[in-house]
Coordinates of C-alpha atoms in Angstrom, one line a residue:
M3 CA -38.2 134.6 44.4
M4 CA -38.8 130.9 43.5
D5 CA -35.7 130.9 41.3
D6 CA -33.5 131.4 44.3
L7 CA -34.9 128.4 46.2
D8 CA -33.0 125.1 45.5
L9 CA -35.3 122.1 46.1
G10 CA -32.8 119.5 44.9
F11 CA -33.3 119.6 41.1
D12 CA -30.7 120.5 38.5
E13 CA -30.8 120.8 34.7
Q14 CA -30.1 117.0 34.2
D15 CA -33.2 116.2 36.3
R16 CA -35.3 117.7 33.5
G17 CA -34.5 114.9 31.0
E18 CA -36.6 113.5 28.2
K19 CA -40.0 112.4 29.3
G20 CA -39.0 112.9 32.9
K21 CA -36.9 109.7 33.1
H22 CA -33.9 111.3 34.7
R23 CA -36.1 113.1 37.2
R24 CA -37.7 109.9 38.4
G25 CA -34.4 108.1 38.4
A26 CA -32.7 110.8 40.4
V27 CA -35.5 110.7 43.0
R28 CA -35.4 106.9 43.3
K29 CA -31.6 107.0 43.6
R30 CA -31.8 109.4 46.4
K31 CA -34.3 107.4 48.2
E32 CA -32.4 104.2 47.8
G33 CA -29.1 105.7 48.8
S34 CA -30.3 107.7 51.7
S35 CA -30.0 106.8 55.3
G36 CA -33.5 108.0 56.1
G37 CA -32.6 110.7 58.7
G38 CA -30.7 112.8 56.2
G39 CA -33.7 112.8 53.8
R40 CA -36.0 113.8 56.5
G41 CA -33.6 116.6 57.6
K42 CA -33.6 118.0 54.1
T43 CA -37.3 117.8 53.9
V44 CA -37.7 119.7 57.2
L45 CA -35.2 122.3 56.1
A46 CA -37.1 122.8 52.8
L47 CA -40.3 123.2 54.7
L48 CA -38.8 125.7 57.0
L49 CA -37.4 127.7 54.1
A50 CA -40.8 127.6 52.5
V51 CA -42.5 128.9 55.7
V52 CA -39.9 131.7 56.0
L53 CA -40.3 132.6 52.3
L54 CA -44.1 132.7 52.6
G55 CA -43.8 134.7 55.8
A56 CA -41.6 137.2 54.1
I57 CA -44.0 137.4 51.2
G58 CA -46.9 137.8 53.6
G59 CA -45.2 140.5 55.6
G60 CA -44.2 142.3 52.5
A61 CA -47.7 142.2 51.2
F62 CA -49.1 143.5 54.5
Y63 CA -46.5 146.3 54.5
G64 CA -47.3 147.1 50.9
F65 CA -51.0 147.2 51.7
D66 CA -50.4 149.5 54.6
R67 CA -48.4 151.8 52.4
V68 CA -51.0 151.8 49.6
Q69 CA -53.9 152.2 52.1
S70 CA -52.2 155.4 53.5
Y71 CA -52.6 157.0 50.1
F72 CA -56.3 156.5 50.2
V73 CA -57.1 156.8 53.9
T74 CA -56.4 160.3 55.3
P75 CA -54.4 160.2 58.6
D76 CA -56.7 161.8 61.1
Y77 CA -57.3 161.9 64.9
D78 CA -60.7 161.0 66.4
G79 CA -62.8 163.2 68.5
A80 CA -62.5 166.7 69.9
G81 CA -58.9 166.3 71.3
T82 CA -57.5 166.9 74.8
G83 CA -55.5 169.6 76.6
E84 CA -55.1 173.1 75.3
V85 CA -52.9 174.8 72.9
T86 CA -52.8 178.3 71.2
V87 CA -52.2 178.5 67.4
E88 CA -51.6 181.8 65.5
I89 CA -53.1 182.0 62.0
K90 CA -51.2 184.7 60.2
Q91 CA -52.6 187.5 58.0
G92 CA -53.2 186.3 54.5
A93 CA -53.0 182.6 55.4
L94 CA -54.6 180.1 53.0
I95 CA -56.3 176.9 54.2
A96 CA -53.1 175.0 53.4
D97 CA -51.1 177.4 55.6
M98 CA -53.6 177.0 58.4
A99 CA -53.4 173.2 58.1
N100 CA -49.6 173.3 58.3
A101 CA -49.8 175.5 61.5
L102 CA -52.2 173.1 63.1
V103 CA -50.0 170.1 62.2
A104 CA -47.0 171.8 63.8
A105 CA -48.9 172.3 67.0
D106 CA -50.3 168.7 66.9
V107 CA -53.8 169.9 66.7
V108 CA -54.5 167.7 63.7
K109 CA -52.7 164.6 62.5
S110 CA -52.3 165.7 58.9
A111 CA -52.7 168.7 56.8
K112 CA -54.9 166.7 54.5
A113 CA -57.3 165.9 57.3
F114 CA -57.9 169.6 57.9
I115 CA -58.1 170.6 54.3
E116 CA -60.6 167.9 53.5
A117 CA -62.7 169.0 56.5
A118 CA -62.5 172.6 55.4
E119 CA -63.5 171.8 51.9
G120 CA -66.5 169.9 53.2
N121 CA -67.7 172.9 55.3
A122 CA -69.0 175.9 53.4
R123 CA -68.4 178.1 56.3
S124 CA -64.7 177.5 56.5
K125 CA -64.1 180.6 54.3
N126 CA -65.1 182.6 57.3
I127 CA -62.0 181.5 59.3
Q128 CA -60.1 184.6 60.2
P129 CA -56.5 185.3 61.0
G130 CA -55.7 185.6 64.6
T131 CA -54.9 183.4 67.6
Y132 CA -57.0 180.4 68.5
K133 CA -57.4 178.4 71.7
L134 CA -57.7 174.7 70.6
R135 CA -57.1 171.2 71.8
K136 CA -54.3 168.8 70.8
Q137 CA -55.0 165.8 68.6
M138 CA -58.4 166.9 67.2
S139 CA -60.1 165.4 64.2
G140 CA -59.9 167.7 61.1
E141 CA -63.6 168.3 61.3
S142 CA -63.5 169.2 65.0
A143 CA -60.6 171.6 64.3
V144 CA -62.7 173.4 61.6
T145 CA -65.7 173.6 63.9
A146 CA -63.6 175.0 66.7
M147 CA -62.0 177.7 64.6
L148 CA -65.5 178.8 63.4
D149 CA -66.6 179.2 67.0
L150 CA -65.8 182.8 68.0
K151 CA -65.3 181.9 71.7
N152 CA -62.1 180.0 70.7
R153 CA -60.6 183.1 69.0
I154 CA -58.4 185.2 71.3
V155 CA -59.4 188.7 70.3
N156 CA -56.8 191.4 71.0
G157 CA -57.3 193.6 68.0
V158 CA -56.2 197.1 67.2
T159 CA -57.2 199.2 64.2
I160 CA -54.6 201.5 62.7
P161 CA -56.4 204.2 60.5
E162 CA -55.0 205.4 57.2
G163 CA -52.7 208.3 57.3
R164 CA -51.5 208.1 60.9
T165 CA -47.8 209.0 61.5
A166 CA -45.5 206.4 63.1
K167 CA -45.5 208.4 66.4
N168 CA -49.3 208.3 66.4
V169 CA -49.3 204.6 65.6
Y170 CA -47.1 203.8 68.6
Q171 CA -49.5 205.6 70.9
L172 CA -52.5 203.6 69.5
L173 CA -50.5 200.3 69.9
S174 CA -49.3 201.2 73.3
K175 CA -52.8 201.9 74.5
E176 CA -54.1 198.5 73.4
T177 CA -51.1 196.4 74.3
K178 CA -49.7 198.2 77.3
I179 CA -46.3 198.1 75.6
P180 CA -44.5 201.4 76.3
V181 CA -44.2 203.8 73.3
K182 CA -40.4 203.9 73.9
D183 CA -40.3 200.2 73.1
F184 CA -41.9 200.8 69.7
E185 CA -39.6 203.7 69.0
A186 CA -36.6 201.6 69.9
A187 CA -37.8 198.7 67.7
A188 CA -38.4 200.9 64.8
K189 CA -35.0 202.6 64.7
D190 CA -33.7 199.9 62.3
P191 CA -36.5 199.3 59.7
I192 CA -34.4 196.9 57.8
A193 CA -34.1 194.6 60.9
R194 CA -37.9 194.8 61.1
G195 CA -38.2 193.4 57.6
V196 CA -38.2 196.3 55.2
P197 CA -36.0 195.3 52.2
D198 CA -33.0 197.7 51.8
W199 CA -33.9 198.3 48.1
W200 CA -36.9 200.3 49.2
F201 CA -34.6 203.1 50.5
K202 CA -33.4 204.2 47.1
R203 CA -34.3 207.5 45.3
S204 CA -33.8 208.6 41.7
D205 CA -33.1 212.2 42.7
N206 CA -29.8 211.3 44.4
K207 CA -31.0 212.7 47.8
K208 CA -29.4 210.8 50.7
V209 CA -31.8 208.4 52.4
K210 CA -31.9 207.7 56.1
P211 CA -34.0 204.6 56.5
S212 CA -37.2 205.3 58.4
I213 CA -40.1 203.0 59.3
E214 CA -42.5 205.8 58.3
G215 CA -44.7 204.7 55.4
F216 CA -44.3 200.9 56.1
L217 CA -46.7 200.6 59.1
Y218 CA -49.6 199.5 56.9
P219 CA -53.0 200.7 58.2
D220 CA -55.3 197.8 59.0
T221 CA -56.9 195.9 61.9
Y222 CA -54.4 193.6 63.5
E223 CA -54.9 190.7 65.9
I224 CA -52.1 191.1 68.4
P225 CA -50.7 187.7 69.6
P226 CA -50.8 187.3 73.5
K227 CA -47.0 187.4 73.9
A228 CA -46.3 190.0 71.2
T229 CA -43.4 192.4 71.6
A230 CA -42.9 195.8 70.0
E231 CA -40.5 194.1 67.5
T232 CA -43.0 191.4 66.5
I233 CA -45.9 193.8 66.1
I234 CA -43.9 196.2 63.9
E235 CA -42.7 193.2 61.9
L236 CA -46.3 192.1 61.4
M237 CA -47.3 195.5 60.0
V238 CA -44.3 195.6 57.7
Q239 CA -45.1 192.1 56.4
N240 CA -48.7 193.2 55.7
F241 CA -47.3 196.3 53.8
L242 CA -45.1 194.0 51.7
S243 CA -48.0 191.6 51.0
V244 CA -50.3 194.4 50.0
T245 CA -47.8 196.2 47.8
G246 CA -46.7 192.9 46.3
E247 CA -50.2 192.0 45.3
M248 CA -50.6 195.5 43.8
Q249 CA -47.2 195.1 42.0
F250 CA -46.6 198.6 43.4
A251 CA -42.8 198.7 42.9
D252 CA -42.8 197.1 39.5
R253 CA -45.5 199.3 38.1
V254 CA -44.0 202.5 39.5
Q255 CA -40.6 201.7 38.0
K256 CA -42.2 200.9 34.6
E257 CA -44.8 203.6 34.5
R258 CA -43.7 206.6 36.5
G259 CA -40.9 208.0 34.4
G260 CA -38.0 206.6 36.4
I261 CA -38.9 207.6 39.9
S262 CA -38.3 205.0 42.6
P263 CA -41.0 203.1 44.6
Y264 CA -39.8 204.9 47.7
E265 CA -40.5 208.3 46.0
A266 CA -44.0 207.0 45.0
L267 CA -44.6 206.0 48.6
I268 CA -43.7 209.5 49.7
V269 CA -46.2 210.9 47.2
A270 CA -48.9 208.4 48.4
S271 CA -48.4 209.8 51.9
L272 CA -48.7 213.3 50.7
A273 CA -52.0 212.5 48.9
Q274 CA -53.3 210.7 52.0
A275 CA -52.6 213.8 54.1
E276 CA -53.9 216.4 51.6
A277 CA -56.9 214.8 50.0
G278 CA -60.1 215.4 51.8
N279 CA -62.0 212.7 49.9
K280 CA -60.8 209.3 48.6
D281 CA -62.0 210.3 45.1
D282 CA -59.2 212.9 44.9
L283 CA -56.2 210.8 46.1
G284 CA -55.0 210.1 42.6
K285 CA -55.4 213.8 41.5
V286 CA -53.5 215.1 44.5
A287 CA -50.7 212.6 43.7
R288 CA -50.6 214.0 40.2
V289 CA -50.3 217.5 41.5
A290 CA -47.3 216.4 43.6
Y291 CA -45.6 214.9 40.7
N292 CA -46.3 217.9 38.5
R293 CA -44.9 220.3 41.1
V294 CA -41.7 218.4 41.8
F295 CA -41.0 216.9 38.4
G296 CA -42.9 219.3 36.1
E297 CA -42.8 223.0 35.3
F298 CA -43.6 224.4 38.7
P299 CA -41.2 227.3 39.2
C300 CA -39.6 226.1 42.4
N301 CA -40.0 222.4 41.8
C302 CA -41.1 222.3 45.4
L303 CA -44.2 220.8 47.0
E304 CA -45.5 223.9 48.9
M305 CA -47.9 221.7 50.9
D306 CA -48.6 222.6 54.5
V307 CA -48.9 219.0 55.6
T308 CA -45.1 218.7 55.4
V309 CA -44.8 221.5 57.9
N310 CA -47.2 219.8 60.3
Y311 CA -45.2 216.5 60.0
Y312 CA -42.1 218.3 61.1
L313 CA -43.9 220.0 64.0
E314 CA -45.3 216.6 65.2
L315 CA -41.9 215.0 64.7
T316 CA -40.2 217.5 66.9
G317 CA -42.9 217.4 69.6
Q318 CA -44.7 220.6 68.7
K319 CA -48.4 221.2 68.2
T320 CA -49.7 220.9 64.7
K321 CA -51.5 223.9 63.1
T322 CA -54.1 224.8 60.5
S323 CA -52.9 226.6 57.4
G324 CA -54.3 229.8 58.8
Q325 CA -52.4 229.4 62.0
M326 CA -49.0 228.9 60.3
T327 CA -46.6 231.8 60.4
A328 CA -44.0 232.7 57.8
A329 CA -41.4 231.2 60.0
D330 CA -43.3 227.9 60.1
L331 CA -43.8 227.9 56.3
D332 CA -40.2 228.5 55.5
N333 CA -38.1 227.3 58.4
P334 CA -34.5 226.7 57.1
K335 CA -33.9 224.1 59.8
N336 CA -36.9 222.0 58.7
P337 CA -35.8 219.2 56.3
Y338 CA -39.5 219.0 55.4
N339 CA -39.6 222.6 54.4
R340 CA -42.4 223.1 51.9
K341 CA -40.2 225.4 49.7
L342 CA -37.3 223.0 49.3
P343 CA -36.9 221.6 45.8
G344 CA -37.9 218.0 45.3
L345 CA -39.7 215.5 47.5
V346 CA -39.3 215.5 51.3
P347 CA -36.9 213.0 52.9
T348 CA -39.4 210.3 53.9
P349 CA -43.1 209.6 53.8
I350 CA -45.1 211.8 56.2
N351 CA -47.5 209.1 57.3
N352 CA -48.5 205.6 56.6
P353 CA -50.8 205.6 53.6
G354 CA -53.5 203.1 52.7
K355 CA -54.0 201.0 49.6
Q356 CA -56.1 203.6 47.7
A357 CA -53.5 206.3 48.3
M358 CA -50.8 204.0 47.0
E359 CA -52.9 203.2 44.0
G360 CA -53.3 206.9 43.3
A361 CA -49.5 207.4 43.5
M362 CA -48.8 204.3 41.4
D363 CA -51.4 205.2 38.6
P364 CA -52.6 208.8 38.9
P365 CA -55.1 210.2 36.4
P366 CA -53.5 212.3 33.6
G367 CA -53.6 216.0 34.1
K368 CA -51.5 219.2 34.3
W369 CA -53.0 220.4 37.6
L370 CA -50.7 222.4 39.9
F371 CA -53.3 223.7 42.4
F372 CA -56.2 222.3 44.4
V373 CA -58.5 223.4 47.1
A374 CA -61.4 221.8 49.0
I375 CA -64.7 223.3 48.0
D376 CA -67.3 221.4 50.0
K377 CA -68.0 219.8 53.4
E378 CA -67.5 216.3 52.0
G379 CA -63.9 217.2 51.3
H380 CA -64.1 217.2 47.5
S381 CA -61.4 219.5 45.8
E382 CA -61.4 221.5 42.6
F383 CA -58.1 221.3 40.6
A384 CA -56.5 223.9 38.4
E385 CA -53.7 224.2 36.0
T386 CA -53.1 228.0 36.4
F387 CA -53.2 230.3 39.4
P388 CA -56.1 232.4 38.0
E389 CA -58.2 229.3 37.8
H390 CA -57.1 228.4 41.3
E391 CA -58.3 231.8 42.6
K392 CA -61.8 231.1 41.2
N393 CA -61.9 227.8 43.0
M394 CA -60.7 229.5 46.2
A395 CA -63.6 232.0 45.9
K396 CA -66.1 229.0 45.6
A397 CA -64.5 227.5 48.7
R398 CA -65.0 230.8 50.6
E399 CA -68.6 231.0 49.4
N400 CA -69.2 227.5 50.8
G401 CA -67.5 228.4 54.1
I402 CA -64.7 225.9 53.7
I403 CA -61.8 228.4 53.9

């Protein structure tokens, strides 16, 4: 900066032993009119003041910038007013921080993250909707989110294995949104977030996209202004998150002999419906694979649960196996007919994680038959029908069938 400021010296003024410099100065003094010299001096002083001011301002600005790297931008106190903030399922602390910044609850994500890291209880912050204040300190925001009275609880639990029709009824009861709104919202599952690649099969059967299977069973916090569309989308996103973490689609394609993830999801729903005990989910899935893709004579499922799904789907009462007639068991109009070759058109319910794990990685076995043999729902599995008859006799002895 100093090189750009001309104070009246040139290269000749830097002569040997300073002679020319002193001479030049004397000459200017002698030849000056007085006022001109003072004017130049004043100008030089003004330039120096401006220069120093510029340097000082730049230094202050630079200090402020550097300081911001070390001092976390944060509000003071407990804030004012009121605002609701939704923390989504699976949100990390950083995601929560970003949501709070967007709502002007905290001044910076860093303020909230540092406060959460300094509070051992912050791991207990749950997804849901919170009633908070604007412009809170990071510490105040963490404390408020740990206080249950600030959490707007409007939760609904969807059990494993419920059909979409049953899920709509549960959701309607809790939210007061009509069932028909959920039915309308679910007509286009791709619009609700299901990727179109899910609706592909390896058996060349035509697929009509259905939401069945994608309404992941879990406990959901329903936002205050939720619609049928947003609730279904929330459940679909949860399904995608869970199956993504499991690597469900990738593992099925690599390990299940070429069947598609959608077909494995269908098998998971069959296992969820048929298994009376979680320990048997994988084995029931194996039976389904063996019947359809193995050496079972008809390559059909022959599972009564597919008949009941059709009955529910068409508004009829479901039945126990003993109540089903020959017409029920082999209805030519039923696309979920238990005697049709191959897998049924869609999942028959919304399976949970363990059922999907069983379909993704079933235990090895050549079983083709199974029957529940105790009140806890455990089943015995058999490779041949004579073995199956022995297991059925055991079930009768125990009063199960």
